[in-house]
CSV table of N, CA and C in Angstrom, one decimal:
chain,number,residue,atom,x,y,z
A,205,UNK,N,0.8,-1.2,0.0
A,205,UNK,CA,0.0,0.0,0.0
A,205,UNK,C,0.9,1.2,0.0
A,206,UNK,N,0.7,2.1,-0.9
A,206,UNK,CA,1.5,3.4,-1.0
A,206,UNK,C,1.1,4.3,0.1
A,207,UNK,N,2.1,5.0,0.6
A,207,UNK,CA,1.9,6.0,1.7
A,207,UNK,C,1.2,7.2,1.1
A,208,UNK,N,0.4,7.8,1.9
A,208,UNK,CA,-0.4,9.0,1.5
A,208,UNK,C,0.6,10.2,1.6
A,209,UNK,N,0.6,11.0,0.5
A,209,UNK,CA,1.5,12.1,0.4
A,209,UNK,C,0.7,13.4,0.7
A,210,UNK,N,1.4,14.3,1.4
A,210,UNK,CA,0.8,15.6,1.8
A,210,UNK,C,1.4,16.7,1.0
A,211,UNK,N,0.6,17.5,0.3
A,211,UNK,CA,1.0,18.7,-0.3
A,211,UNK,C,0.2,19.9,0.3
A,212,UNK,N,0.9,20.9,0.8
A,212,UNK,CA,0.2,22.0,1.4
A,212,UNK,C,0.6,23.2,0.6
A,213,UNK,N,-0.3,24.1,0.3
A,213,UNK,CA,0.0,25.3,-0.5
A,213,UNK,C,-0.3,26.5,0.5
A,214,UNK,N,0.6,27.4,0.5
A,214,UNK,CA,0.5,28.6,1.4
A,214,UNK,C,0.5,29.8,0.4
A,215,UNK,N,-0.3,30.8,0.7
A,215,UNK,CA,-0.4,32.0,-0.1
A,215,UNK,C,-0.2,33.2,0.9
A,216,UNK,N,0.7,34.1,0.5
A,216,UNK,CA,1.0,35.3,1.3
A,216,UNK,C,0.8,36.5,0.3
A,217,UNK,N,0.5,37.7,0.8
A,217,UNK,CA,0.5,38.9,0.0
A,217,UNK,C,2.0,39.4,0.2
A,218,UNK,N,2.5,39.9,-0.9
A,218,UNK,CA,3.9,40.3,-1.0
A,218,UNK,C,4.2,41.6,-0.1
A,219,UNK,N,3.1,42.3,0.2
A,219,UNK,CA,3.3,43.5,1.0
A,219,UNK,C,3.1,43.2,2.5
A,220,UNK,N,3.3,42.0,3.0
A,220,UNK,CA,3.1,41.6,4.4
A,220,UNK,C,4.2,42.0,5.3
A,221,UNK,N,5.3,42.6,4.8
A,221,UNK,CA,6.4,43.0,5.6
A,221,UNK,C,7.4,41.9,5.9
A,222,UNK,N,7.1,40.7,5.4
A,222,UNK,CA,8.0,39.5,5.7
A,222,UNK,C,9.0,39.3,4.5
A,223,UNK,N,10.2,38.8,4.8
A,223,UNK,CA,11.1,38.4,3.8
A,223,UNK,C,10.7,37.0,3.3
A,224,UNK,N,11.3,36.6,2.2
A,224,UNK,CA,11.1,35.3,1.6
A,224,UNK,C,11.5,34.2,2.7
A,225,UNK,N,12.6,34.4,3.3
A,225,UNK,CA,13.1,33.5,4.3
A,225,UNK,C,12.1,33.4,5.5
A,226,UNK,N,11.6,34.5,5.9
A,226,UNK,CA,10.6,34.5,7.0
A,226,UNK,C,9.3,33.8,6.6
A,227,UNK,N,8.9,34.0,5.4
A,227,UNK,CA,7.7,33.2,4.9
A,227,UNK,C,8.0,31.7,4.9
A,228,UNK,N,9.2,31.4,4.3
A,228,UNK,CA,9.6,30.0,4.3
A,228,UNK,C,9.6,29.3,5.6
A,229,UNK,N,10.1,30.1,6.6
A,229,UNK,CA,10.1,29.5,8.0
A,229,UNK,C,8.7,29.3,8.5
A,230,UNK,N,7.8,30.2,8.2
A,230,UNK,CA,6.4,30.0,8.6
A,230,UNK,C,5.8,28.7,8.0
A,231,UNK,N,6.1,28.6,6.7
A,231,UNK,CA,5.6,27.4,5.9
A,231,UNK,C,6.2,26.1,6.5
A,232,UNK,N,7.5,26.1,6.7
A,232,UNK,CA,8.1,24.9,7.2
A,232,UNK,C,7.6,24.5,8.6
A,233,UNK,N,7.4,25.5,9.5
A,233,UNK,CA,6.9,25.2,10.8
A,233,UNK,C,5.5,24.7,10.8
A,234,UNK,N,4.6,25.2,10.0
A,234,UNK,CA,3.3,24.7,9.8
A,234,UNK,C,3.3,23.3,9.2
A,235,UNK,N,4.1,23.1,8.2
A,235,UNK,CA,4.2,21.8,7.6
A,235,UNK,C,4.6,20.7,8.6
A,236,UNK,N,5.6,21.1,9.4
A,236,UNK,CA,6.1,20.1,10.4
A,236,UNK,C,5.0,19.8,11.4
A,237,UNK,N,4.3,20.8,11.8
A,237,UNK,CA,3.2,20.6,12.8
A,237,UNK,C,2.1,19.7,12.2
A,238,UNK,N,1.7,20.0,11.0
A,238,UNK,CA,0.6,19.2,10.3
A,238,UNK,C,1.0,17.7,10.2
A,239,UNK,N,2.3,17.5,9.9
A,239,UNK,CA,2.8,16.2,9.7
A,239,UNK,C,3.5,15.5,10.8
A,240,UNK,N,3.4,16.2,12.0
A,240,UNK,CA,4.0,15.6,13.3
A,240,UNK,C,5.5,15.3,13.1
A,241,UNK,N,6.2,16.3,12.5
A,241,UNK,CA,7.7,16.1,12.3
A,241,UNK,C,8.4,16.8,13.5
A,242,UNK,N,9.4,16.1,14.0
A,242,UNK,CA,10.2,16.7,15.1
A,242,UNK,C,10.9,18.0,14.6
A,243,UNK,N,10.8,19.1,15.4
A,243,UNK,CA,11.4,20.3,15.0
A,243,UNK,C,12.6,20.6,15.9
A,244,UNK,N,13.7,21.1,15.2
A,244,UNK,CA,14.9,21.5,16.0
A,244,UNK,C,14.6,22.8,16.7
A,245,UNK,N,15.0,22.9,17.9
A,245,UNK,CA,14.7,24.1,18.7
A,245,UNK,C,15.9,24.7,19.3
A,246,UNK,N,15.9,26.1,19.4
A,246,UNK,CA,16.9,26.8,20.2
A,246,UNK,C,16.2,27.7,21.1
A,247,UNK,N,16.5,27.6,22.4
A,247,UNK,CA,15.8,28.4,23.4
A,247,UNK,C,14.3,28.3,23.3
A,248,UNK,N,13.8,27.0,23.0
A,248,UNK,CA,12.4,26.7,23.0
A,248,UNK,C,11.7,27.2,21.7
A,249,UNK,N,12.4,27.7,20.8
A,249,UNK,CA,11.8,28.2,19.5
A,249,UNK,C,12.3,27.4,18.4
A,250,UNK,N,11.4,27.0,17.5
A,250,UNK,CA,11.7,26.2,16.3
A,250,UNK,C,12.6,27.1,15.4
A,251,UNK,N,13.6,26.4,14.8
A,251,UNK,CA,14.6,27.1,13.9
A,251,UNK,C,14.5,26.5,12.6
A,252,UNK,N,14.3,27.3,11.6
A,252,UNK,CA,14.2,26.9,10.2
A,252,UNK,C,15.2,27.7,9.4
A,253,UNK,N,16.4,27.2,9.3
A,253,UNK,CA,17.5,27.9,8.5
A,253,UNK,C,17.2,27.6,7.0
A,254,UNK,N,17.2,28.6,6.2
A,254,UNK,CA,17.0,28.4,4.8
A,254,UNK,C,18.3,28.6,4.1
A,255,UNK,N,18.6,27.6,3.2
A,255,UNK,CA,19.8,27.8,2.3
A,255,UNK,C,19.2,27.6,0.9
A,256,UNK,N,20.1,27.8,-0.1
A,256,UNK,CA,19.7,27.7,-1.5
A,256,UNK,C,20.7,26.9,-2.3
A,257,UNK,N,20.1,26.2,-3.3
A,257,UNK,CA,21.0,25.4,-4.2
A,257,UNK,C,21.7,26.4,-5.1
A,258,UNK,N,22.6,25.9,-5.9
A,258,UNK,CA,23.3,26.8,-6.9
A,258,UNK,C,22.3,27.5,-7.8
A,259,UNK,N,21.2,26.9,-8.1
A,259,UNK,CA,20.2,27.6,-9.0
A,259,UNK,C,19.2,28.4,-8.2
A,260,UNK,N,19.4,28.5,-6.9
A,260,UNK,CA,18.5,29.4,-6.1
A,260,UNK,C,17.3,28.8,-5.4
A,261,UNK,N,17.1,27.5,-5.6
A,261,UNK,CA,16.0,26.8,-5.0
A,261,UNK,C,16.2,26.7,-3.5
A,262,UNK,N,15.2,27.2,-2.7
A,262,UNK,CA,15.4,27.2,-1.2
A,262,UNK,C,15.2,25.8,-0.7
A,263,UNK,N,15.9,25.5,0.4
A,263,UNK,CA,15.7,24.2,1.2
A,263,UNK,C,16.1,24.4,2.6
A,264,UNK,N,15.7,23.5,3.4
A,264,UNK,CA,16.0,23.5,4.9
A,264,UNK,C,17.0,22.4,5.2
A,265,UNK,N,18.3,22.8,5.5
A,265,UNK,CA,19.3,21.7,5.7
A,265,UNK,C,19.0,20.8,6.9
A,266,UNK,N,18.3,21.3,7.9
A,266,UNK,CA,18.0,20.5,9.0
A,266,UNK,C,16.7,19.6,8.8
A,267,UNK,N,16.0,19.9,7.7
A,267,UNK,CA,14.7,19.2,7.4
A,267,UNK,C,14.7,18.7,5.9
A,268,UNK,N,15.6,17.8,5.6
A,268,UNK,CA,15.7,17.4,4.2
A,268,UNK,C,14.4,16.8,3.7
A,269,UNK,N,13.5,16.3,4.6
A,269,UNK,CA,12.3,15.7,4.2
A,269,UNK,C,11.2,16.7,3.8
A,270,UNK,N,11.5,18.0,4.0
A,270,UNK,CA,10.5,19.1,3.7
A,270,UNK,C,11.0,19.7,2.4
A,271,UNK,N,10.2,19.5,1.3
A,271,UNK,CA,10.5,20.0,0.0
A,271,UNK,C,9.6,21.2,-0.3
A,272,UNK,N,10.1,22.3,-0.9
A,272,UNK,CA,9.3,23.4,-1.2
A,272,UNK,C,9.6,23.9,-2.6
A,273,UNK,N,8.6,24.6,-3.1
A,273,UNK,CA,8.6,25.3,-4.4
A,273,UNK,C,7.9,26.7,-4.2
A,274,UNK,N,8.6,27.7,-4.7
A,274,UNK,CA,8.1,29.1,-4.5
A,274,UNK,C,7.8,29.8,-5.8
A,275,UNK,N,6.8,30.6,-5.8
A,275,UNK,CA,6.5,31.4,-7.0
A,275,UNK,C,5.9,32.7,-6.5
A,276,UNK,N,6.0,33.8,-7.3
A,276,UNK,CA,5.3,35.0,-7.0
A,276,UNK,C,4.9,35.7,-8.3
A,277,UNK,N,3.8,36.5,-8.2
A,277,UNK,CA,3.4,37.3,-9.3
A,277,UNK,C,2.4,38.3,-8.8
A,278,UNK,N,2.4,39.4,-9.4
A,278,UNK,CA,1.4,40.5,-8.9
A,278,UNK,C,1.7,40.7,-7.4
A,279,UNK,N,0.6,40.7,-6.6
A,279,UNK,CA,0.8,40.9,-5.2
A,279,UNK,C,0.8,39.7,-4.3
A,280,UNK,N,1.0,38.5,-5.0
A,280,UNK,CA,1.0,37.3,-4.2
A,280,UNK,C,2.3,36.5,-4.3
A,281,UNK,N,2.6,35.8,-3.2
A,281,UNK,CA,3.7,34.9,-3.1
A,281,UNK,C,3.1,33.6,-2.6
A,282,UNK,N,3.5,32.5,-3.3
A,282,UNK,CA,2.9,31.2,-3.0
A,282,UNK,C,4.0,30.2,-2.9
A,283,UNK,N,3.7,29.2,-2.0
A,283,UNK,CA,4.7,28.1,-1.7
A,283,UNK,C,4.0,26.8,-1.6
A,284,UNK,N,4.5,25.8,-2.3
A,284,UNK,CA,4.0,24.4,-2.1
A,284,UNK,C,5.0,23.7,-1.3
A,285,UNK,N,4.5,22.9,-0.4
A,285,UNK,CA,5.3,22.2,0.5
A,285,UNK,C,4.9,20.7,0.6
A,286,UNK,N,5.9,19.8,0.5
A,286,UNK,CA,5.6,18.4,0.4
A,286,UNK,C,6.7,17.5,0.9
A,287,UNK,N,6.5,16.2,1.1
A,287,UNK,CA,7.6,15.3,1.4
A,287,UNK,C,8.3,14.7,0.2
A,288,UNK,N,7.8,15.1,-1.0
A,288,UNK,CA,8.4,14.8,-2.3
A,288,UNK,C,8.7,16.1,-3.0
A,289,UNK,N,9.6,16.0,-4.0
A,289,UNK,CA,9.8,17.2,-4.8
A,289,UNK,C,8.5,17.7,-5.4
A,290,UNK,N,8.3,19.0,-5.4
A,290,UNK,CA,7.0,19.6,-5.7
A,290,UNK,C,7.3,20.8,-6.5
A,291,UNK,N,6.4,21.2,-7.4
A,291,UNK,CA,6.6,22.5,-8.1
A,291,UNK,C,5.3,23.2,-8.2
A,292,UNK,N,5.4,24.5,-8.2
A,292,UNK,CA,4.2,25.4,-8.2
A,292,UNK,C,4.6,26.6,-9.0
A,293,UNK,N,3.6,27.2,-9.8
A,293,UNK,CA,3.9,28.4,-10.5
A,293,UNK,C,2.6,29.3,-10.4
A,294,UNK,N,2.9,30.6,-10.2
A,294,UNK,CA,1.8,31.6,-10.1
A,294,UNK,C,2.1,32.6,-11.1
A,295,UNK,N,1.0,33.0,-11.8
A,295,UNK,CA,1.2,34.0,-12.9
A,295,UNK,C,0.0,34.9,-12.9
A,296,UNK,N,0.1,36.1,-12.6
A,296,UNK,CA,-1.0,37.1,-12.7
A,296,UNK,C,-1.3,37.3,-14.1
A,297,UNK,N,-2.6,37.2,-14.5
A,297,UNK,CA,-3.0,37.4,-15.9
A,297,UNK,C,-3.5,38.9,-16.0
A,298,UNK,N,-2.8,39.6,-16.8
A,298,UNK,CA,-3.2,41.0,-17.0
A,298,UNK,C,-3.4,41.2,-18.5
A,299,UNK,N,-4.2,42.3,-18.8
A,299,UNK,CA,-4.4,42.6,-20.2
A,299,UNK,C,-3.2,43.4,-20.7
A,300,UNK,N,-2.9,43.1,-22.0
A,300,UNK,CA,-1.8,43.8,-22.6
A,300,UNK,C,-2.3,45.2,-23.1
A,301,UNK,N,-1.4,46.1,-23.3
A,301,UNK,CA,-1.8,47.4,-23.7
A,301,UNK,C,-2.6,47.4,-25.0
A,302,UNK,N,-3.8,48.0,-24.9
A,302,UNK,CA,-4.7,48.0,-26.1
A,302,UNK,C,-5.5,46.8,-26.3
A,303,UNK,N,-5.4,45.8,-25.5
A,303,UNK,CA,-6.1,44.5,-25.6
A,303,UNK,C,-7.5,44.7,-24.9
A,304,UNK,N,-8.5,44.2,-25.6
A,304,UNK,CA,-9.9,44.2,-25.1
A,304,UNK,C,-10.0,43.1,-24.1
A,305,UNK,N,-11.0,43.2,-23.3
A,305,UNK,CA,-11.3,42.1,-22.3
A,305,UNK,C,-11.5,40.8,-23.0
A,306,UNK,N,-12.2,40.8,-24.1
A,306,UNK,CA,-12.5,39.6,-24.9
A,306,UNK,C,-11.2,39.0,-25.5
A,307,UNK,N,-10.3,39.9,-26.0
A,307,UNK,CA,-9.1,39.4,-26.5
A,307,UNK,C,-8.2,38.8,-25.4
A,308,UNK,N,-8.2,39.4,-24.3
A,308,UNK,CA,-7.4,38.9,-23.2
A,308,UNK,C,-7.9,37.6,-22.7
A,309,UNK,N,-9.2,37.4,-22.7
A,309,UNK,CA,-9.9,36.2,-22.3
A,309,UNK,C,-9.5,35.1,-23.2
A,310,UNK,N,-9.6,35.3,-24.5
A,310,UNK,CA,-9.2,34.3,-25.5
A,310,UNK,C,-7.8,33.9,-25.4
A,311,UNK,N,-6.9,34.9,-25.2
A,311,UNK,CA,-5.4,34.6,-25.0
A,311,UNK,C,-5.2,33.7,-23.8
A,312,UNK,N,-5.9,34.1,-22.7
A,312,UNK,CA,-5.7,33.3,-21.5
A,312,UNK,C,-6.2,31.9,-21.6
A,313,UNK,N,-7.3,31.7,-22.3
A,313,UNK,CA,-7.9,30.4,-22.5
A,313,UNK,C,-7.0,29.5,-23.4
A,314,UNK,N,-6.4,30.1,-24.4
A,314,UNK,CA,-5.5,29.4,-25.3
A,314,UNK,C,-4.3,28.9,-24.5
A,315,UNK,N,-3.8,29.8,-23.7
A,315,UNK,CA,-2.6,29.5,-22.8
A,315,UNK,C,-3.0,28.4,-21.9
A,316,UNK,N,-4.1,28.5,-21.3
A,316,UNK,CA,-4.6,27.4,-20.3
A,316,UNK,C,-4.6,26.1,-21.0
A,317,UNK,N,-5.2,26.0,-22.2
A,317,UNK,CA,-5.3,24.7,-22.9
A,317,UNK,C,-3.9,24.2,-23.3
A,318,UNK,N,-3.0,25.1,-23.5
A,318,UNK,CA,-1.6,24.6,-23.9
A,318,UNK,C,-0.8,24.1,-22.7
A,319,UNK,N,-1.0,24.8,-21.5
A,319,UNK,CA,-0.1,24.5,-20.4
A,319,UNK,C,-0.8,23.8,-19.2
A,320,UNK,N,-2.1,24.0,-19.0
A,320,UNK,CA,-2.7,23.5,-17.8
A,320,UNK,C,-3.2,22.0,-17.9
A,321,UNK,N,-3.4,21.4,-16.8
A,321,UNK,CA,-4.1,20.1,-16.8
A,321,UNK,C,-5.5,20.3,-17.5
A,322,UNK,N,-6.0,19.3,-18.2
A,322,UNK,CA,-7.3,19.5,-18.9
A,322,UNK,C,-8.4,19.9,-17.9
A,323,UNK,N,-8.4,19.5,-16.7
A,323,UNK,CA,-9.5,19.9,-15.8
A,323,UNK,C,-9.4,21.4,-15.5
A,324,UNK,N,-8.2,21.8,-15.3
A,324,UNK,CA,-7.9,23.3,-15.0
A,324,UNK,C,-8.3,24.1,-16.2
A,325,UNK,N,-7.9,23.6,-17.4
A,325,UNK,CA,-8.3,24.4,-18.6
A,325,UNK,C,-9.8,24.5,-18.8
A,326,UNK,N,-10.5,23.5,-18.5
A,326,UNK,CA,-11.9,23.5,-18.6
A,326,UNK,C,-12.5,24.5,-17.6
A,327,UNK,N,-12.0,24.6,-16.4
A,327,UNK,CA,-12.4,25.5,-15.4
A,327,UNK,C,-12.2,26.9,-16.0
A,328,UNK,N,-11.1,27.2,-16.6
A,328,UNK,CA,-10.8,28.6,-17.1
A,328,UNK,C,-11.8,28.9,-18.2
A,329,UNK,N,-12.3,28.0,-19.0
A,329,UNK,CA,-13.3,28.2,-20.0
A,329,UNK,C,-14.6,28.8,-19.5
A,330,UNK,N,-14.8,28.6,-18.2
A,330,UNK,CA,-16.1,29.0,-17.6
A,330,UNK,C,-16.2,30.4,-17.2
A,331,UNK,N,-15.2,31.2,-17.3
A,331,UNK,CA,-15.2,32.6,-16.8
A,331,UNK,C,-14.2,33.5,-17.6
A,332,UNK,N,-14.4,34.8,-17.4
A,332,UNK,CA,-13.5,35.8,-18.0
A,332,UNK,C,-12.5,36.1,-16.9
A,333,UNK,N,-11.2,36.1,-17.3
A,333,UNK,CA,-10.2,36.3,-16.3
A,333,UNK,C,-9.4,37.6,-16.6
A,334,UNK,N,-9.9,38.4,-17.5
A,334,UNK,CA,-9.2,39.6,-17.9
A,334,UNK,C,-9.5,40.7,-17.0
């Protein structure tokens, strides 16, 4: 029987006054609590030191089992957290200069059908996102 995997997605507004590392620490702490993972503590406070790979991907050296992926666009910062490698992408859809709402909607729907999962693309067909 395969083990159940947990993926948790966290969304922050970029103007929350926190740095990326502070947001990542919040994410890791919550993820560890949800999954009953033992947390390293200093002076009774959980410590989540963030380091980055050569390509800039953040990770937690003391918690190799906690995998994260970060993206931001517009006013939002999003992070997916899992016990397996995970990826997330956030992209604010905006109208291009001189583009009508209808044109922007068509462009977004075409993009969705090219890159999204079919279920997600069908969801996008149901509304105007411009």
